[in-house]
Tab-separated table of C-alpha atoms in Angstrom:
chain	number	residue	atom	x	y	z
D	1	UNK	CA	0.000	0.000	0.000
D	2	UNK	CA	3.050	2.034	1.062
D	3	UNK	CA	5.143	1.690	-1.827
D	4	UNK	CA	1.873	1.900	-4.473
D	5	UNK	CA	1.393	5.659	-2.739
D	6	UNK	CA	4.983	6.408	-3.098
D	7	UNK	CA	4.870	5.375	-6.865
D	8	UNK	CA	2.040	7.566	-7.626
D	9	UNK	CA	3.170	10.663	-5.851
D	10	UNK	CA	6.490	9.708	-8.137
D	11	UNK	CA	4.635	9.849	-10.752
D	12	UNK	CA	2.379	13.309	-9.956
D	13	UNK	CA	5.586	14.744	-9.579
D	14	UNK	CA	7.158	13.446	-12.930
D	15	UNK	CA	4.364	14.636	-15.028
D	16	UNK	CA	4.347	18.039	-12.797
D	17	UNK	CA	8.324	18.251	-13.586
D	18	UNK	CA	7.818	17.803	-17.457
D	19	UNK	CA	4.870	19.753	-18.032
D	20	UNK	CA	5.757	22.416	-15.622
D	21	UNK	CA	10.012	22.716	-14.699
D	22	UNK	CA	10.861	21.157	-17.972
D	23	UNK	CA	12.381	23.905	-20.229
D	24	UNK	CA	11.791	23.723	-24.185
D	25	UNK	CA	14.841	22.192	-25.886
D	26	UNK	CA	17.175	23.481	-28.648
D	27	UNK	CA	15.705	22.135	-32.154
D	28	UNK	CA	12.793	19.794	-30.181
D	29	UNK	CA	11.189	22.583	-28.684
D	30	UNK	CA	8.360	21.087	-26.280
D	31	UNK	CA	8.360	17.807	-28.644
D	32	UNK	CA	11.215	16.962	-25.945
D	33	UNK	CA	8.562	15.623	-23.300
D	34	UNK	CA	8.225	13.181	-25.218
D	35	UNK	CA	11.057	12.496	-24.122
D	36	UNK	CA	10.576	11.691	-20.597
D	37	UNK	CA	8.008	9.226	-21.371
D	38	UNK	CA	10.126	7.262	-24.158
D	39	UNK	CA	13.118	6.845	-22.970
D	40	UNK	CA	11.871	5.529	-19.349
D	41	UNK	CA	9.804	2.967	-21.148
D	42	UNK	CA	12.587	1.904	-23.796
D	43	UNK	CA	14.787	1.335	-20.435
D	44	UNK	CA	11.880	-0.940	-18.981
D	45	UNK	CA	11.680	-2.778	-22.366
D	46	UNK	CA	14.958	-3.712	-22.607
D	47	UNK	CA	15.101	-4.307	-18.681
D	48	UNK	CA	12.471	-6.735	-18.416
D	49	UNK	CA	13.864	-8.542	-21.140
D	50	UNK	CA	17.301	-8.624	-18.951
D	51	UNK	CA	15.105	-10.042	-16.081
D	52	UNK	CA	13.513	-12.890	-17.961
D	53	UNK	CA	16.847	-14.528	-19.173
D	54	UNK	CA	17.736	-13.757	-15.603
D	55	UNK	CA	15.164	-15.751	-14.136
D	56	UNK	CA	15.043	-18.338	-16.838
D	57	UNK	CA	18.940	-18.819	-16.083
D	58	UNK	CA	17.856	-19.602	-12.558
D	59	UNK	CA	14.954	-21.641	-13.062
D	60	UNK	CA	17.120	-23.676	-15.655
D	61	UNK	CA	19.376	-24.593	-12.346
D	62	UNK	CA	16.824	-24.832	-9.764
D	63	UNK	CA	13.438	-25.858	-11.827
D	64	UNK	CA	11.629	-23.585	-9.236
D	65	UNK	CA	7.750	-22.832	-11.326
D	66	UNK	CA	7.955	-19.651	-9.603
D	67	UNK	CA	11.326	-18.383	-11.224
D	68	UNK	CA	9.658	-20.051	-14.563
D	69	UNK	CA	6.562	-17.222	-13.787
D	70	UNK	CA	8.337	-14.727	-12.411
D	71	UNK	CA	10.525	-14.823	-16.305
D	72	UNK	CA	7.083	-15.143	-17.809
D	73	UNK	CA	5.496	-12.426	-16.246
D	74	UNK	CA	8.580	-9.968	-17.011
D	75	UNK	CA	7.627	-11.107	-20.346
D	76	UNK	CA	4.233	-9.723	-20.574
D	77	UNK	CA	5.118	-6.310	-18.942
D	78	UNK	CA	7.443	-6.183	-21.305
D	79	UNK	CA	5.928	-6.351	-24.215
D	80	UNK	CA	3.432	-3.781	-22.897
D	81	UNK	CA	6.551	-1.808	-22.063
D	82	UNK	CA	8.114	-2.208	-25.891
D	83	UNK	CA	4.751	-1.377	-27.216
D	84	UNK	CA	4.996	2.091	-25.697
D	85	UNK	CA	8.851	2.730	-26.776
D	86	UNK	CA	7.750	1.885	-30.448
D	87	UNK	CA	4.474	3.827	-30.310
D	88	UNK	CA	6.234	6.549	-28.677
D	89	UNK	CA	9.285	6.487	-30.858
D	90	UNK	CA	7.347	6.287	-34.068
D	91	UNK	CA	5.395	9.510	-32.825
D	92	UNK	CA	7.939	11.403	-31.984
D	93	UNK	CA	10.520	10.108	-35.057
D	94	UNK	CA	7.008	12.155	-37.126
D	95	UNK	CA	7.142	15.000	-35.129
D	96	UNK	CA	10.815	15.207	-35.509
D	97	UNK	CA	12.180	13.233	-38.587
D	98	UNK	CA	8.727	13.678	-40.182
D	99	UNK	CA	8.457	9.925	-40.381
D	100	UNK	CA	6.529	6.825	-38.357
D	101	UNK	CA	9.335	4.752	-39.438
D	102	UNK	CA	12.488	4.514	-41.715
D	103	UNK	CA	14.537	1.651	-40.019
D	104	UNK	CA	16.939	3.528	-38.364
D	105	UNK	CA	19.468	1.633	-36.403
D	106	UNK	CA	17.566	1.907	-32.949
D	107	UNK	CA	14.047	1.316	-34.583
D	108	UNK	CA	14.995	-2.043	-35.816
D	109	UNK	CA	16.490	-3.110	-32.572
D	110	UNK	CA	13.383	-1.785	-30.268
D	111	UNK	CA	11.312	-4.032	-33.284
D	112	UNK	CA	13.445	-7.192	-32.781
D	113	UNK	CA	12.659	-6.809	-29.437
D	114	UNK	CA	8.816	-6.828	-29.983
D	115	UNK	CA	9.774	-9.575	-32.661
D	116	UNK	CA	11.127	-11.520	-29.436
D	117	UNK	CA	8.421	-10.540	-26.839
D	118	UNK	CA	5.670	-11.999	-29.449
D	119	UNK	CA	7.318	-14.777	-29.935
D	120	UNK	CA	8.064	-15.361	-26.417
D	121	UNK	CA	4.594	-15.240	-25.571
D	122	UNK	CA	3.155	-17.288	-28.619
D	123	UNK	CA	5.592	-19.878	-28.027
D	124	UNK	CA	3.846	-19.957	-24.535
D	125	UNK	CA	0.248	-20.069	-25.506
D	126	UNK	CA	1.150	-22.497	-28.087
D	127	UNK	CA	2.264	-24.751	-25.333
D	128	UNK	CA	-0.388	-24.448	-22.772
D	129	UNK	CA	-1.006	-28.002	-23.174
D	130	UNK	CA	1.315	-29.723	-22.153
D	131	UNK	CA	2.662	-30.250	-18.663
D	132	UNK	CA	4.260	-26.950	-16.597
D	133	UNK	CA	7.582	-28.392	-16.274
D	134	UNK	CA	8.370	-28.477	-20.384
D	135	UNK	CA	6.511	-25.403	-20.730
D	136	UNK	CA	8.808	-23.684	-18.354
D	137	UNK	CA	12.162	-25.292	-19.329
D	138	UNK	CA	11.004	-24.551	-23.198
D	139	UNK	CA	10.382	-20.878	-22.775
D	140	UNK	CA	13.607	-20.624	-20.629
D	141	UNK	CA	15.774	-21.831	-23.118
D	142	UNK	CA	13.718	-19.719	-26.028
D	143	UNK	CA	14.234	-16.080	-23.418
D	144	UNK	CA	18.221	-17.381	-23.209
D	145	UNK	CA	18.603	-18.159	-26.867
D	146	UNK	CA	16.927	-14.800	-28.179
D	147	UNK	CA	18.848	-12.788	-25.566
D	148	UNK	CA	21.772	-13.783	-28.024
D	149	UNK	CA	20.694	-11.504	-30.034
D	150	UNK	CA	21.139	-8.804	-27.385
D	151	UNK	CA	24.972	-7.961	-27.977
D	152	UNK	CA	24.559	-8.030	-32.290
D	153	UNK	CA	21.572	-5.326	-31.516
D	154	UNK	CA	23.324	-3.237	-28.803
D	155	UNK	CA	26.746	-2.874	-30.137
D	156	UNK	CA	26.684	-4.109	-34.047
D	157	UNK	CA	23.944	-2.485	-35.310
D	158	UNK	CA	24.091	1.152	-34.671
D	159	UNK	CA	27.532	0.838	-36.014
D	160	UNK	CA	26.787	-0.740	-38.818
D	161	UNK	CA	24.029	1.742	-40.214
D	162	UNK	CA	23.786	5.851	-40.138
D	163	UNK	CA	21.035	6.935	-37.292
D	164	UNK	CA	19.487	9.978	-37.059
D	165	UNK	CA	18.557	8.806	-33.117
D	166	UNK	CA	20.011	10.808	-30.800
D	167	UNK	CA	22.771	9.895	-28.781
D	168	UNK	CA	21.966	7.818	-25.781
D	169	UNK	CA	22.039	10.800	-22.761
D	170	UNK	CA	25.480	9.294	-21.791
D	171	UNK	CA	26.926	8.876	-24.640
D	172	UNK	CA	30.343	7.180	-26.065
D	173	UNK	CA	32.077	10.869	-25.534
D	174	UNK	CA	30.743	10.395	-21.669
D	175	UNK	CA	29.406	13.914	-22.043
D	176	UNK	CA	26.059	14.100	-20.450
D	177	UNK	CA	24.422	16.859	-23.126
D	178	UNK	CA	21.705	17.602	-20.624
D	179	UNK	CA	20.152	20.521	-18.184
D	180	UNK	CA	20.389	20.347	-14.819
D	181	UNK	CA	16.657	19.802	-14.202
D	182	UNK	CA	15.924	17.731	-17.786
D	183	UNK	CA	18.820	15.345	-16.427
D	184	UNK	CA	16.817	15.183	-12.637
D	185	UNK	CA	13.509	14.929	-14.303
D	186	UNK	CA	14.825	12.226	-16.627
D	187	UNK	CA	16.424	9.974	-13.856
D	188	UNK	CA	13.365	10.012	-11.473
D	189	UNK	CA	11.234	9.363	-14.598
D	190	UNK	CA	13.505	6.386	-15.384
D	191	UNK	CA	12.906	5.490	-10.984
D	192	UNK	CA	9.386	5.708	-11.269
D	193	UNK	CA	8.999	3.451	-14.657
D	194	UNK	CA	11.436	1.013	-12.939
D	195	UNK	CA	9.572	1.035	-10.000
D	196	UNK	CA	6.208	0.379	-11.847
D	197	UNK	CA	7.454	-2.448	-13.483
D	198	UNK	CA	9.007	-4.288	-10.769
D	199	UNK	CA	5.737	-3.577	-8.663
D	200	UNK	CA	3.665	-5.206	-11.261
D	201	UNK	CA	6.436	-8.023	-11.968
D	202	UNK	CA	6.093	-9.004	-8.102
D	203	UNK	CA	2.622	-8.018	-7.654
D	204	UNK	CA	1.561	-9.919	-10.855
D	205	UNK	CA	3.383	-13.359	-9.566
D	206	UNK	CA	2.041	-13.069	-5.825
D	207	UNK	CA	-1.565	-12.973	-7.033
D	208	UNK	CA	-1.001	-16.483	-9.251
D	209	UNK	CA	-2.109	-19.837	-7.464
D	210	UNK	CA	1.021	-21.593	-5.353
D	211	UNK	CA	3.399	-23.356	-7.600
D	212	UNK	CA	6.641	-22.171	-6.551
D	213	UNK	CA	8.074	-25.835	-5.126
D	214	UNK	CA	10.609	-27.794	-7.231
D	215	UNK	CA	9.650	-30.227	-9.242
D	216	UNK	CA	10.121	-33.841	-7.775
O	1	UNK	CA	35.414	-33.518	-30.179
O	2	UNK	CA	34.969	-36.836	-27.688
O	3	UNK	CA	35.451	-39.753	-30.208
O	4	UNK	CA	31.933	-41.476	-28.868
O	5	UNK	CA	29.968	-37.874	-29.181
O	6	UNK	CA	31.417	-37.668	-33.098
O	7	UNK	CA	30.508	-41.728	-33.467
O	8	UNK	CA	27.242	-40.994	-32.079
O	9	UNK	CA	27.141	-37.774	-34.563
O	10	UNK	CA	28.015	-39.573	-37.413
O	11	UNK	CA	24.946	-42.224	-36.425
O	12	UNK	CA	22.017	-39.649	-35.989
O	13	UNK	CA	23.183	-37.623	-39.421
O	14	UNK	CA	23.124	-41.665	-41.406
O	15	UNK	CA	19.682	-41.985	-39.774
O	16	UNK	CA	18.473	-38.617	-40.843
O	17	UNK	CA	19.844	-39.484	-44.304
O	18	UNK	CA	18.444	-42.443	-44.664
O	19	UNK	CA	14.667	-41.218	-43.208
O	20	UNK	CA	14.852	-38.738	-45.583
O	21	UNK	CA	15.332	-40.636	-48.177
O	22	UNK	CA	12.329	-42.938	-47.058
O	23	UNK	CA	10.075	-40.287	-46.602
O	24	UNK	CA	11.044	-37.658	-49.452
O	25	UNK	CA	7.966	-35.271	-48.208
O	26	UNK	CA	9.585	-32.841	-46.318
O	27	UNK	CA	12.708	-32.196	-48.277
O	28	UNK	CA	10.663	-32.508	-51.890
O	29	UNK	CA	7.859	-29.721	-50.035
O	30	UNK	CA	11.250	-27.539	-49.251
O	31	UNK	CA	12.466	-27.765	-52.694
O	32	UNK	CA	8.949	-27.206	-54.196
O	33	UNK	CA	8.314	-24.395	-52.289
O	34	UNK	CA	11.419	-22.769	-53.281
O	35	UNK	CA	10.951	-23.131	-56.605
O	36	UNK	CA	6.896	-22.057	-56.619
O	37	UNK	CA	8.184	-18.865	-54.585
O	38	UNK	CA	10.840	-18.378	-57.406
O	39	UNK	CA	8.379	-18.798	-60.241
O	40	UNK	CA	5.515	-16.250	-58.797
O	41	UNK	CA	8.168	-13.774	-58.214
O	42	UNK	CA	9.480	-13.990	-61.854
O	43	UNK	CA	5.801	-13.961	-63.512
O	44	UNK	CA	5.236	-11.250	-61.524
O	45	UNK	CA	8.386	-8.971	-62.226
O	46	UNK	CA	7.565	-10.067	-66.286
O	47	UNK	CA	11.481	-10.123	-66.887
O	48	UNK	CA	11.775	-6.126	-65.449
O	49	UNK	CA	14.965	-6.062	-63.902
O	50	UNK	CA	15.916	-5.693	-60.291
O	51	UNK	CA	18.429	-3.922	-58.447
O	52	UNK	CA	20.809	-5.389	-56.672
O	53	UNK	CA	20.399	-4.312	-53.151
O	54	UNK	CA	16.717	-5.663	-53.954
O	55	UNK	CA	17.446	-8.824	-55.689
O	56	UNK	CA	19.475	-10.222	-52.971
O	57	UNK	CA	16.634	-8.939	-50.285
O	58	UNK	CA	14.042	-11.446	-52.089
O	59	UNK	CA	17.089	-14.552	-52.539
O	60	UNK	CA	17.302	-14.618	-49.021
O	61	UNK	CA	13.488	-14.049	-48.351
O	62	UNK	CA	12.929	-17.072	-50.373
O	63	UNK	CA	15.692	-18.599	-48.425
O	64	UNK	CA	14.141	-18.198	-45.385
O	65	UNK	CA	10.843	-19.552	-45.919
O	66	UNK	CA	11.734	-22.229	-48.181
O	67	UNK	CA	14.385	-23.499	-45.339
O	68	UNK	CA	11.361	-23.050	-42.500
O	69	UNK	CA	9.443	-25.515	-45.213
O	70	UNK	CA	11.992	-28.087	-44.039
O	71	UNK	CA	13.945	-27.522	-41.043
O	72	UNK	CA	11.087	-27.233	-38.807
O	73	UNK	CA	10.734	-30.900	-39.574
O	74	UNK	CA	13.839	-31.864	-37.467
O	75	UNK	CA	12.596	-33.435	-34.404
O	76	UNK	CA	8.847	-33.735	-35.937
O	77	UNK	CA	9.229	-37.479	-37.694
O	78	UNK	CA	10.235	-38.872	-34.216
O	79	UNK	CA	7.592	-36.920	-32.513
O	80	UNK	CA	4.624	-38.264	-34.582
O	81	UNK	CA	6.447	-41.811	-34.959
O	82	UNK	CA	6.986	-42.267	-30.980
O	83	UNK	CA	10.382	-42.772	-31.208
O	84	UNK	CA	11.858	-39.925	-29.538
O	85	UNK	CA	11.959	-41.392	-26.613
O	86	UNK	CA	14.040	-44.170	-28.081
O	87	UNK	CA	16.319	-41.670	-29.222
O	88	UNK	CA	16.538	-39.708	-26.112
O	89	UNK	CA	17.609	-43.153	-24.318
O	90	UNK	CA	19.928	-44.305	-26.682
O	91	UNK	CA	21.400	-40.711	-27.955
O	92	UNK	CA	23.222	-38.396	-26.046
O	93	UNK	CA	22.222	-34.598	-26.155
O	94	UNK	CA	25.301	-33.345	-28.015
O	95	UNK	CA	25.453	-36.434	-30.597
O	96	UNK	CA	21.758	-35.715	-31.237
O	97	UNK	CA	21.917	-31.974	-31.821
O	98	UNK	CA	25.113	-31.867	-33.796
O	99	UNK	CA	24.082	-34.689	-36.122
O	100	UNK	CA	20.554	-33.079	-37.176
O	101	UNK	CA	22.291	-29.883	-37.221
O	102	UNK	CA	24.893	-31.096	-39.689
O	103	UNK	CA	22.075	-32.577	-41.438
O	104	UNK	CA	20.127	-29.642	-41.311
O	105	UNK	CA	22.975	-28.314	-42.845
O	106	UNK	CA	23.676	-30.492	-45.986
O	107	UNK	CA	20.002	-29.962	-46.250
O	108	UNK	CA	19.680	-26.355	-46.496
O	109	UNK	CA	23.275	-26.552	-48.615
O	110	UNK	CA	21.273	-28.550	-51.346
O	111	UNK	CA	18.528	-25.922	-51.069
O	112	UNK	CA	21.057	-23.021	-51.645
O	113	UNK	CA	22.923	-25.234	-54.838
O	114	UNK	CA	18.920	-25.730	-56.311
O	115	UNK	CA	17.818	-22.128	-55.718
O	116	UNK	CA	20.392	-19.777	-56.249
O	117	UNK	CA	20.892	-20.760	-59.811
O	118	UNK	CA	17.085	-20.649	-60.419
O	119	UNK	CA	17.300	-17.461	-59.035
O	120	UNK	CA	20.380	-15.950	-61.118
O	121	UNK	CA	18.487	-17.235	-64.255
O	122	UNK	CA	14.815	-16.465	-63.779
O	123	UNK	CA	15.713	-12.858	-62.742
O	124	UNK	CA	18.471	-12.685	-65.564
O	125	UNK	CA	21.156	-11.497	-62.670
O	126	UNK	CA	24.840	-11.185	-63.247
O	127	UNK	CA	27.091	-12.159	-60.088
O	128	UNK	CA	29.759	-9.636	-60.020
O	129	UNK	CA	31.649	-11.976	-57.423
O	130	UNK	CA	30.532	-15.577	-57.211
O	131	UNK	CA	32.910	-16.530	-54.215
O	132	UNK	CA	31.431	-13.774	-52.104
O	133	UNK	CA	27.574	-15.315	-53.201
O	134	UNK	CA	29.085	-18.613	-52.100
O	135	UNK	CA	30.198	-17.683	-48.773
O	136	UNK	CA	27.364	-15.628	-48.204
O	137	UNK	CA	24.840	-18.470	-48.565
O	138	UNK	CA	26.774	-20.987	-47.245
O	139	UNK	CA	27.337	-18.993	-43.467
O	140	UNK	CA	23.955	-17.374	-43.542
O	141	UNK	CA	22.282	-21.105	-44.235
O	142	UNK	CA	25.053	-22.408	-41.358
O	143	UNK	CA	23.291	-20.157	-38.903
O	144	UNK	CA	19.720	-20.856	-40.252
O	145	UNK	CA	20.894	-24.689	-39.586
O	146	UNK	CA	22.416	-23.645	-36.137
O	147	UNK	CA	20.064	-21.693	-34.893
O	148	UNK	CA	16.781	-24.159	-36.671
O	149	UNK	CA	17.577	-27.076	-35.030
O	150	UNK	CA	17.080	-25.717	-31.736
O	151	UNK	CA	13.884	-24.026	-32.352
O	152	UNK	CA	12.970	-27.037	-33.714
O	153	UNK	CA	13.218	-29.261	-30.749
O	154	UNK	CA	11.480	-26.193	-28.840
O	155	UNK	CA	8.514	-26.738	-31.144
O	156	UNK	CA	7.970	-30.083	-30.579
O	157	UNK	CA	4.344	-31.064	-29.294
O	158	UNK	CA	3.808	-27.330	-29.314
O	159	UNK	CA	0.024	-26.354	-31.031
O	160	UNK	CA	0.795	-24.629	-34.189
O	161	UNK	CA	3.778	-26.074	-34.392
O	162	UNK	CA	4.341	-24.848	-38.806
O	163	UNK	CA	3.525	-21.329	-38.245
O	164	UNK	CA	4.978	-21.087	-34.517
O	165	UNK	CA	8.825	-22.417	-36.194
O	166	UNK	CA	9.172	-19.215	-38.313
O	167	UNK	CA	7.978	-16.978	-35.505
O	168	UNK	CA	10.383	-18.170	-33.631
O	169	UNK	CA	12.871	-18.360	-35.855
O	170	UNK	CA	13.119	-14.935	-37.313
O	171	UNK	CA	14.072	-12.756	-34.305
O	172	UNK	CA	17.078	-15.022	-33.459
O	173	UNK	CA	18.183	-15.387	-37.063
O	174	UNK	CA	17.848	-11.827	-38.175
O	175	UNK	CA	21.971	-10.969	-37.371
O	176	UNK	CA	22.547	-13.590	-39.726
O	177	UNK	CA	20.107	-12.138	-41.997
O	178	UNK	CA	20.768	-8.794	-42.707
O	179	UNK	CA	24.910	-9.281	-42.901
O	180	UNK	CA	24.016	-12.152	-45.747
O	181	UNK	CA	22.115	-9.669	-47.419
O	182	UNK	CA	24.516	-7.019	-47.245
O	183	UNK	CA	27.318	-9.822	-48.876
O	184	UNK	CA	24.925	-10.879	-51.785
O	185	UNK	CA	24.126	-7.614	-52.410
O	186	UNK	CA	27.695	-6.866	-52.814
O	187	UNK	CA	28.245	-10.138	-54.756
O	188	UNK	CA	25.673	-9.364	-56.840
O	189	UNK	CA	27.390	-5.855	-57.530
O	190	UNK	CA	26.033	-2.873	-55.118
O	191	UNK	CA	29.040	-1.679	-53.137
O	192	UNK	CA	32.322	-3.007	-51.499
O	193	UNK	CA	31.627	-6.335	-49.358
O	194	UNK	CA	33.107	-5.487	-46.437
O	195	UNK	CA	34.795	-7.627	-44.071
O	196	UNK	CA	33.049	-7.045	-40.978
O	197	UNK	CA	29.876	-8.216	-42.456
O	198	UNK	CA	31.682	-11.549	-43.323
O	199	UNK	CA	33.788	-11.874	-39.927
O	200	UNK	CA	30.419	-10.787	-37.918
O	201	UNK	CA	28.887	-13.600	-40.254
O	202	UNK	CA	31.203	-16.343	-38.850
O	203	UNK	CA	30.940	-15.141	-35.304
O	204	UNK	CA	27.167	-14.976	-34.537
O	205	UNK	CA	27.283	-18.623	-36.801
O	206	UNK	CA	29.813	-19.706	-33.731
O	207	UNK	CA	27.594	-17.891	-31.380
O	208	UNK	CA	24.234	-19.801	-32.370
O	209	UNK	CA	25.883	-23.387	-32.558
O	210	UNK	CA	27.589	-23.126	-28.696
O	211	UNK	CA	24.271	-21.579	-27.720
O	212	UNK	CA	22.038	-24.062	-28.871
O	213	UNK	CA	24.475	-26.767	-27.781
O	214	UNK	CA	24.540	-25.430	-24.032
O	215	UNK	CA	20.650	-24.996	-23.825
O	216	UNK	CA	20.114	-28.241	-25.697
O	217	UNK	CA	20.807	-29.881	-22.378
O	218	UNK	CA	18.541	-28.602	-20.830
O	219	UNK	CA	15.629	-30.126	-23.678
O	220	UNK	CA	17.129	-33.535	-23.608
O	221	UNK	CA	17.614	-34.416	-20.421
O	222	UNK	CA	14.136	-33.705	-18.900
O	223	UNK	CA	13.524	-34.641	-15.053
């Protein structure tokens, strides 16, 4: 109850700081809040997928169901998550590149991503028959084979073609190109995201029936 | 390589062979769909001509889906026979994998030596380098291979299993995809192939195949 009031009042304050604190920026104008909502969610998308090959690691060496949901779960909020970046991204590539979408370098990776989440979770539906135990080691090894994708769509591909994205706020100079208050506004915004998905992730799993024993 | 693991290697890609020639459905539906695929495309272009960048976009598309048409069909004969079990008693993960893998290999090698031709003469296109076209299809079909036989034991008694292989498939295999591209495009005479398509080629291949042998474990030996 505690930490669901402290996430909203994170939140109130967020959207007071960009609509209110948050000054227009050079050549985005007030396009750049945005900003504060994309690049908070883009974190959580890539995040959660982080988590699920995290948990499916563990599951693979303990066969615990509830490491097996808890990768699931980080799954669906994910996808949600990636959703929003592309949505978000396409809207404000429009506003800004007058565009939806021209496969730039970071547009292609977010869409892998999506690629992966969908398949992640059709993969899972598609084996709702048969018993828990395969389900779980299946989609484990699926969220650990896809996240070998991870370093070709990080590192290789923005090198590989020209991007109009951008740099990342610290970037490969390790300038941080930033106001004061945009930078402040931009790091709680990326807290309170965080915070929303891990209290769903956890909230989401506690709510499921018991299943969390190993397997015998 | 352990002596037994390449013995037992060896074994599984002879009894792939010889299924496969048993039961020609699944490689003669790979090889017909290729060459449908190729034939719509060329009635449809009505002998225009295609740039090069384009051209090799639609050989590997065709690739693709014409090597889903048969590698999805790795694990399936056992599964539908019964005899995976059989297999998973006598066979050892790693002899299993590697074998259809190296079958799935020669497999989708045949595909590339039937197509690619097809392809150069129904859409009347001049290879500027035919080594770089070579090594092009042979690594990107190595990861297809690779990374396929994987997916395809994840498939197996899955519900949609056809349509479910290529979903799967796709994400994983796309840094294969877009470097082969890149080569045959060059091979077929846009640009300069450059090298760290190729190296980045051989690595992810590497990548896929010591992936999907770690996980594969993890399929085989279930509690």
């Amino acid at each position: 109850m505690l930490l669901r009031a402290a996430i909203v009042l994170l939140t109130i304050g967020v959207l007071f700081a960009v609509f209110c604190l948050v000054p227009p920026a050079e050549g985005l104008g007030y396009y750049v809040r945005l900003a504060f909502f994309h690049i908070p969610v883009a974190w959580v998308a890539v995040l959660a997928f982080l988590m699920s090959a995290y948990y499916g690691v563990r599951y693979l060496s303990k066969q615990e169901l509830l490491l097996d949901r808890l990768s699931a779960a980080s799954i669906r909020l994910g996808f949600i998550f990636v959703l929003l970046a592309t949505l978000s991204g396409a809207l404000f590539s429009k506003l800004t590149w007058g565009a939806y979408w021209n496969w730039d370098p970071r547009q292609t990776t977010i869409f892998v991503l999506l690629l992966i989440y969908g398949a992640y979770l059709t993969l899972r539906s598609a084996l709702s028959g048969a018993d828990r135990a395969r389900r779980a080691r299946v989609c484990a090894v699926y969220a650990l084979f896809s996240f070998l994708t991870v370093p070709f769509l990080v590192f290789i591909v923005p090198r590989l073609y020209f991007s109009l994205h951008p740099q990342p706020v610290l970037n490969a100079a390790g300038h941080i190109d930033m106001e004061p208050v945009m930078l402040a506004t931009l790091l709680a915004a990326l807290l309170d995201a965080t915070c929303i998905y891990l209290y769903f992730l956890y909230r989401g799993v506690k709510e499921l029936p018991a299943g969390g024993k190993r397997h015998e | 390589m352990h002596a037994s693991t390449w013995a037992g290697v060896k074994l599984v890609f002879r009894k792939e062979a010889v299924s496969a020639l048993r039961f020609r459905a699944a490689w003669a539906a790979m090889f017909m769909f290729a060459l449908t695929t190729l034939a719509c495309v060329s009635l449809a272009l009505s002998g225009a001509r295609l740039a090069a960048p384009l051209a090799a976009a639609l050989l590997w598309v065709i690739l693709f889906f014409a090597s889903v048409a048969g590698a999805d069909r790795v694990f399936a004969e056992e599964d539908t026979s019964g005899t995976l079990l059989a297999l998973r008693v006598y066979g050892g993960a790693q002899a299993v994998l590697l074998g259809k893998m190296l079958y799935t290999f020669v497999l989708l090698l045949a595909l590339g030596v039937f197509t690619v031709p097809l392809f150069l003469v129904f859409l009347d296109m001049t290879v500027a380098s035919p080594l770089l076209l070579a090594m092009a299809c042979v690594l990107g079909l190595a990861g297809v291979a690779a990374a396929g036989t994987l997916i395809a034991a994840l498939t197996v008694g899955a519900a949609a299993n056809s349509g479910l292989f290529a979903v799967l498939l796709l994400p994983v295999i796309l840094p294969v995809f877009l470097p082969a591209i890149s080569l045959t495009a060059a091979a077929f005479g846009a640009g300069e192939a450059s090298l760290a398509y190729l190296g980045g080629l051989v690595l992810y291949d590497g990548i896929l195949a010591v992936g999907a042998s770690v996980l594969f474990d993890y399929l085989w030996y279930e509690e």
